[in-house]
Amino acid sequence: MTAKVIDGKAFAARVRSQVAGHVARLKEESGLTPGLAVVLVGEDPASQVYVRNKHSSTLEVGMASFEHRLPAETTEAELLALIGRLNADPAVHGILVQLPLPRHLDSDLVINSINPAKDVDGFHISNVGLLGTGQKAMVPCTPLGCLMMLRDQHGSLAGLDAVVVGRSNIVGKPMAQLLLGDSCTVTIAHSRTRDLAEVCRRADILVAAVGRPEMILGDWVKPGATVIDVGINRITRDGKPRLVGDVHYASAAAVAGAITPVPGGVGPMTIACLLANTLTACCRAHGLAEPEGLTA
Ligand code: NDP
């Protein structure tokens, strides 16, 4: 069997165009423009690229983008004061603080100072609790993107065996909660899991969020399974820099029913879901119907 390749780039383009259509209608019918504020502290080069991409993607779908670039030596009090202003600003529907923060800043404290209704990354402790108890939450963008692709692939996920490899707060755990919410039978695997290969072989849905290049091999994959590779790993092969996932793509694609490539799989969905979350936050703030198909 050769797996169907799930084209995350095309999927993300569809999500962005759905968001753009909804934003245009909001403007016309309600005079509202959803707004996303992104806060970057310091000069981390990777973070600067992410923030630039978020800014341009936000403008492309017709939303307002508010960028706040603060020096690395910004104090916690100054950062919390800015978040307080953004929380109170009615033009701002989503707030994202780019992580990682410089070490002298307490990330948990900062994230938990965001108004949960504007927490478009879904990292606020209230949103974590809401998701965990099956209530309406802001959902972390990467797992939300994975869920959208899985629903598109399978329709109903009910009863399927899902294995999530990785238990981070930003990917593994929320992914598992979302799959449980869609009535999968969920296993979360991690670095202490015994016989990981055998655990993976049970999965109808296998989500890899590990951060180890090409660790999951084709013979760990159940024939016909859907494989979602969240990993982004930079390696050098044949003297050239390359981006690979946590799954050994060639061997897994020979067994799986469907698979996301790296690059071009989960990656593009993350920003698309950030835009979707900002739109959702705006609709909720104004008591309007939420965009269909763009929420968990
Ligand atoms: P973390 O490092 O926070 O978590 C990695 C998880 O993998 C941990 O739970 C760890 O287990 C587990 N793990 C590590 N080694 C093994 C092993 N040998 N066997 C089984 N489990 C193992 O990573 P993130 O969740 O933040 O990210 C995971 C990957 O996804 C990274 O490559 C990252 O770059 C990528 N990513 C991609 C995004 C996208 O937009 N596509 C967004 C976010 C992340 P333990 O808890 O026991 O240590």
Coordinates of C-alpha atoms and ligand atoms in Angstrom, one line a residue:
M1 CA 0.0 0.0 0.0
T2 CA 1.2 3.5 -0.7
A3 CA -0.3 6.1 1.6
K4 CA -2.4 9.0 0.6
V5 CA -0.4 12.1 1.2
I6 CA -2.3 14.6 3.4
D7 CA -1.4 18.0 1.8
G8 CA -1.2 20.3 4.8
K9 CA -0.3 23.3 2.6
A10 CA -3.4 23.0 0.5
F11 CA -5.5 22.2 3.6
A12 CA -4.2 25.3 5.4
A13 CA -4.9 27.4 2.3
R14 CA -8.5 26.3 2.4
V15 CA -8.7 27.1 6.2
R16 CA -7.2 30.6 5.6
S17 CA -9.6 31.3 2.7
Q18 CA -12.6 30.1 4.9
V19 CA -11.4 32.5 7.7
A20 CA -10.9 35.3 5.1
G21 CA -14.5 34.8 3.9
H22 CA -15.9 34.9 7.4
V23 CA -13.8 38.0 8.3
A24 CA -15.2 39.8 5.2
R25 CA -18.8 38.9 6.2
L26 CA -18.1 40.1 9.8
K27 CA -16.9 43.4 8.5
E28 CA -19.8 43.9 6.2
E29 CA -22.6 42.7 8.5
S30 CA -21.3 43.7 11.9
G31 CA -18.6 46.3 11.2
L32 CA -16.2 44.1 13.2
T33 CA -12.5 43.5 12.4
P34 CA -11.0 40.6 14.3
G35 CA -7.6 41.7 15.8
L36 CA -4.6 39.6 16.8
A37 CA -1.9 41.0 19.1
V38 CA 1.5 39.3 19.0
V39 CA 4.0 40.0 21.7
L40 CA 7.7 39.2 21.1
V41 CA 10.3 39.8 23.9
G42 CA 13.9 39.7 22.8
E43 CA 15.7 38.9 19.5
D44 CA 15.5 35.2 19.1
P45 CA 15.9 34.7 15.3
A46 CA 13.5 31.8 15.0
S47 CA 10.8 33.7 17.0
Q48 CA 11.3 36.8 14.8
V49 CA 10.6 34.7 11.7
Y50 CA 7.4 33.2 13.3
V51 CA 6.2 36.6 14.4
R52 CA 6.8 38.1 10.9
N53 CA 4.8 35.2 9.3
K54 CA 2.0 35.6 11.8
H55 CA 1.8 39.3 11.1
S56 CA 1.6 38.8 7.3
S57 CA -0.8 35.9 7.5
T58 CA -3.1 37.9 9.8
L59 CA -3.2 40.9 7.4
E60 CA -3.8 38.5 4.4
V61 CA -7.1 37.2 5.8
G62 CA -8.3 40.8 6.5
M63 CA -7.7 40.9 10.2
A64 CA -6.0 43.6 12.2
S65 CA -2.5 42.8 13.4
F66 CA -0.9 44.5 16.4
E67 CA 2.8 43.7 16.8
H68 CA 4.6 44.5 20.1
R69 CA 8.4 43.9 20.0
L70 CA 10.0 44.4 23.4
P71 CA 13.7 44.4 24.3
A72 CA 15.1 41.3 25.9
E73 CA 15.6 43.1 29.2
T74 CA 11.9 43.9 29.6
T75 CA 10.8 43.3 33.2
E76 CA 7.9 41.1 34.2
A77 CA 6.0 44.1 35.4
E78 CA 6.3 45.9 32.1
L79 CA 5.2 42.7 30.2
L80 CA 2.2 42.2 32.5
A81 CA 1.2 45.8 32.1
L82 CA 1.2 45.5 28.3
I83 CA -0.9 42.3 28.5
G84 CA -3.3 44.2 30.9
R85 CA -3.7 46.9 28.2
L86 CA -4.3 44.3 25.5
N87 CA -6.8 42.4 27.7
A88 CA -8.7 45.7 28.0
D89 CA -8.5 46.7 24.3
P90 CA -11.8 45.9 22.5
A91 CA -9.9 45.9 19.1
V92 CA -7.8 43.0 20.3
H93 CA -9.6 39.6 20.2
G94 CA -6.5 37.4 20.3
I95 CA -3.3 37.7 22.3
L96 CA -0.3 35.6 21.6
V97 CA 3.0 35.8 23.6
Q98 CA 5.7 34.3 21.5
L99 CA 7.5 31.5 23.4
P100 CA 10.2 30.9 24.6
L101 CA 10.4 34.0 26.8
P102 CA 13.8 35.2 28.1
R103 CA 14.7 33.2 31.2
H104 CA 14.1 36.0 33.7
L105 CA 10.4 36.0 32.8
D106 CA 8.0 33.4 34.3
S107 CA 6.2 32.0 31.2
D108 CA 3.3 30.4 33.3
L109 CA 2.7 33.7 35.1
V110 CA 2.7 35.7 31.8
I111 CA 0.5 33.2 29.9
N112 CA -2.0 33.0 32.8
S113 CA -2.3 36.8 32.8
I114 CA -3.9 36.8 29.4
N115 CA -7.7 37.0 29.4
P116 CA -8.6 33.3 28.7
A117 CA -11.2 34.5 26.1
K118 CA -8.3 36.1 24.1
D119 CA -5.8 33.3 24.7
V120 CA -5.6 32.1 21.0
D121 CA -2.7 29.8 21.8
G122 CA -4.9 27.9 24.3
F123 CA -2.2 27.7 26.9
H124 CA -4.0 29.5 29.7
I125 CA -4.7 27.2 32.7
S126 CA -8.4 28.0 32.3
N127 CA -8.4 26.8 28.7
V128 CA -6.4 23.7 29.6
G129 CA -9.1 22.9 32.2
L130 CA -12.0 23.7 29.9
L131 CA -10.6 21.4 27.2
G132 CA -9.9 18.6 29.8
T133 CA -13.4 18.8 31.0
G134 CA -15.0 18.8 27.5
Q135 CA -16.1 22.4 27.7
K136 CA -15.8 25.1 25.1
A137 CA -12.2 26.2 25.2
M138 CA -9.6 28.0 23.1
V139 CA -7.7 25.0 21.8
P140 CA -3.9 25.0 21.0
C141 CA -3.3 25.6 17.3
T142 CA -1.1 22.6 16.3
P143 CA -3.4 19.9 17.8
L144 CA -6.4 21.7 16.4
G145 CA -4.9 21.6 13.0
C146 CA -4.2 17.9 13.4
L147 CA -7.8 17.3 14.5
M148 CA -9.1 19.1 11.4
M149 CA -7.0 16.9 9.1
L150 CA -8.1 13.7 10.9
R151 CA -11.8 14.6 10.7
D152 CA -11.4 15.4 7.0
Q153 CA -9.7 12.1 6.5
H154 CA -12.0 9.9 8.5
G155 CA -15.3 11.7 9.1
S156 CA -16.2 10.3 12.5
L157 CA -13.2 9.3 14.7
A158 CA -15.4 7.5 17.2
G159 CA -14.1 4.1 18.4
L160 CA -10.7 4.4 16.6
D161 CA -7.6 3.5 18.5
A162 CA -5.4 6.6 18.7
V163 CA -1.8 6.7 19.9
V164 CA -0.1 10.0 20.6
V165 CA 3.6 9.8 21.1
G166 CA 4.7 12.8 23.2
R167 CA 3.1 14.3 26.3
S168 CA 4.0 18.0 26.1
N169 CA 1.5 20.7 27.2
I170 CA 1.5 22.3 23.8
V171 CA 1.0 19.3 21.5
G172 CA 0.8 15.8 23.1
K173 CA -1.6 16.3 25.9
P174 CA -4.1 18.6 24.2
M175 CA -4.0 16.3 21.1
A176 CA -5.0 13.4 23.3
Q177 CA -7.8 15.4 24.9
L178 CA -9.1 16.4 21.5
L179 CA -9.1 12.8 20.2
L180 CA -10.8 11.7 23.4
G181 CA -13.4 14.4 22.8
D182 CA -14.0 12.8 19.4
S183 CA -14.5 9.4 21.2
C184 CA -11.2 7.7 20.2
T185 CA -9.6 5.2 22.5
V186 CA -6.5 7.1 23.4
T187 CA -3.1 6.0 24.5
I188 CA -0.4 8.6 25.3
A189 CA 3.1 7.3 24.9
H190 CA 6.4 9.0 26.1
S191 CA 10.0 8.4 26.8
R192 CA 9.2 5.9 29.6
T193 CA 6.7 3.9 27.6
R194 CA 7.6 0.2 27.4
D195 CA 7.8 -1.3 23.9
L196 CA 6.8 1.8 22.0
A197 CA 6.8 0.0 18.7
E198 CA 4.2 -2.4 19.9
V199 CA 2.0 0.4 21.3
C200 CA 2.3 2.3 18.0
R201 CA 1.3 -0.8 16.0
R202 CA -2.2 -0.7 17.7
A203 CA -3.0 2.7 16.3
D204 CA -5.6 3.5 13.7
I205 CA -4.4 7.1 14.2
L206 CA -0.8 7.6 15.1
V207 CA 0.3 11.1 16.1
A208 CA 4.0 11.7 16.5
A209 CA 5.1 14.7 18.6
V210 CA 8.5 13.7 19.9
G211 CA 11.2 15.9 18.4
R212 CA 13.4 13.0 17.4
P213 CA 14.2 12.8 13.7
E214 CA 12.7 9.8 11.9
M215 CA 12.3 7.8 15.1
I216 CA 9.0 6.1 14.2
L217 CA 9.6 3.4 11.6
G218 CA 7.4 1.9 9.0
D219 CA 7.1 -1.4 10.8
W220 CA 5.7 0.4 13.9
V221 CA 2.7 1.5 11.7
K222 CA -0.5 -0.6 11.4
P223 CA -1.3 -1.2 7.8
G224 CA -3.8 1.4 6.7
A225 CA -3.3 3.7 9.7
T226 CA -3.4 7.5 9.5
V227 CA -0.1 9.0 10.5
I228 CA 0.2 12.6 11.6
D229 CA 3.8 13.8 12.0
V230 CA 4.1 16.9 14.1
G231 CA 7.8 16.7 14.4
I232 CA 10.1 19.4 12.9
N233 CA 13.7 18.4 13.1
R234 CA 16.6 20.1 11.3
I235 CA 19.3 17.6 10.2
T236 CA 22.2 17.5 7.8
R237 CA 22.1 14.7 5.2
D238 CA 24.6 14.3 2.4
G239 CA 26.1 17.6 3.5
K240 CA 22.8 19.5 3.0
P241 CA 20.5 20.9 5.7
R242 CA 17.1 19.1 5.7
L243 CA 13.8 19.3 7.6
V244 CA 12.5 15.9 8.7
G245 CA 9.7 14.7 10.9
D246 CA 9.5 12.3 13.8
V247 CA 8.4 9.6 11.4
H248 CA 10.6 7.8 8.9
Y249 CA 8.5 8.9 6.0
A250 CA 9.5 6.5 3.2
S251 CA 9.0 3.3 5.3
A252 CA 5.8 4.6 7.0
A253 CA 4.2 5.8 3.7
A254 CA 4.6 2.3 2.3
V255 CA 2.3 0.9 5.1
A256 CA 0.0 3.8 6.2
G257 CA -3.3 4.6 4.7
A258 CA -2.6 8.3 4.9
I259 CA 0.3 10.4 6.1
T260 CA 1.4 14.0 6.6
P261 CA 4.7 14.9 5.0
V262 CA 7.4 17.1 6.6
P263 CA 7.6 19.8 5.5
G264 CA 4.1 20.6 4.1
G265 CA 2.0 18.7 6.6
V266 CA 1.1 19.8 10.1
G267 CA 3.4 22.9 10.0
P268 CA 1.2 25.1 7.7
M269 CA -1.9 24.2 9.7
T270 CA -0.6 25.9 12.9
I271 CA -0.8 29.5 11.7
A272 CA -4.0 28.8 9.8
C273 CA -5.5 27.6 13.2
L274 CA -4.2 30.6 15.0
L275 CA -6.2 32.8 12.5
A276 CA -9.2 30.5 13.0
N277 CA -8.9 30.8 16.8
T278 CA -8.7 34.6 16.5
L279 CA -11.9 34.6 14.4
T280 CA -13.6 32.3 16.9
A281 CA -12.5 34.6 19.8
C282 CA -14.0 37.6 18.0
C283 CA -17.3 35.8 17.4
R284 CA -17.5 34.6 21.0
A285 CA -16.7 38.1 22.3
H286 CA -19.6 39.5 20.4
G287 CA -22.1 36.7 20.9
L288 CA -22.0 35.8 17.2
A289 CA -22.2 32.3 15.7
E290 CA -18.9 30.6 15.6
P291 CA -17.3 29.7 12.2
E292 CA -18.3 26.2 11.3
G293 CA -15.6 23.6 10.9
L294 CA -12.9 25.8 12.4
T295 CA -13.3 24.9 16.1
A296 CA -12.9 21.7 18.1
Ligands
NDP1 P1 8.7 18.3 23.8 O1 10.1 18.2 23.8 O2 8.0 19.3 24.8 O3 8.0 16.9 24.1 C1 8.5 15.8 23.5 C2 7.8 14.6 24.0 O4 8.3 13.4 23.3 C3 7.9 14.3 25.5 O5 6.7 14.0 26.1 C4 8.9 13.2 25.6 O6 8.6 12.3 26.7 C5 8.6 12.4 24.3 N1 9.8 11.7 23.9 C6 11.1 12.1 23.8 N2 11.9 11.1 23.4 C7 11.1 10.0 23.3 C8 11.3 8.6 23.0 N3 12.5 8.2 22.6 N4 10.3 7.8 22.9 C9 9.0 8.2 23.3 N5 8.8 9.5 23.6 C10 9.8 10.4 23.6 O7 8.3 18.6 22.3 P2 6.9 19.3 21.7 O8 5.7 18.6 22.0 O9 7.0 20.8 21.9 O10 7.3 19.1 20.1 C11 7.4 17.9 19.6 C12 7.8 18.0 18.1 O11 6.8 18.7 17.4 C13 9.1 18.8 17.9 O12 9.8 18.3 16.8 C14 8.6 20.2 17.6 O13 9.5 20.9 16.8 C15 7.4 19.9 16.8 N6 6.4 20.9 16.8 C16 5.8 21.3 15.6 C17 4.8 22.2 15.6 C18 4.2 22.5 14.2 O14 3.7 23.6 14.0 N7 4.2 21.6 13.3 C19 4.4 23.0 16.8 C20 5.0 22.5 18.0 C21 5.9 21.5 18.0 P3 8.9 12.7 28.2 O15 7.7 13.6 28.6 O16 8.8 11.4 28.9 O17 10.2 13.4 28.3

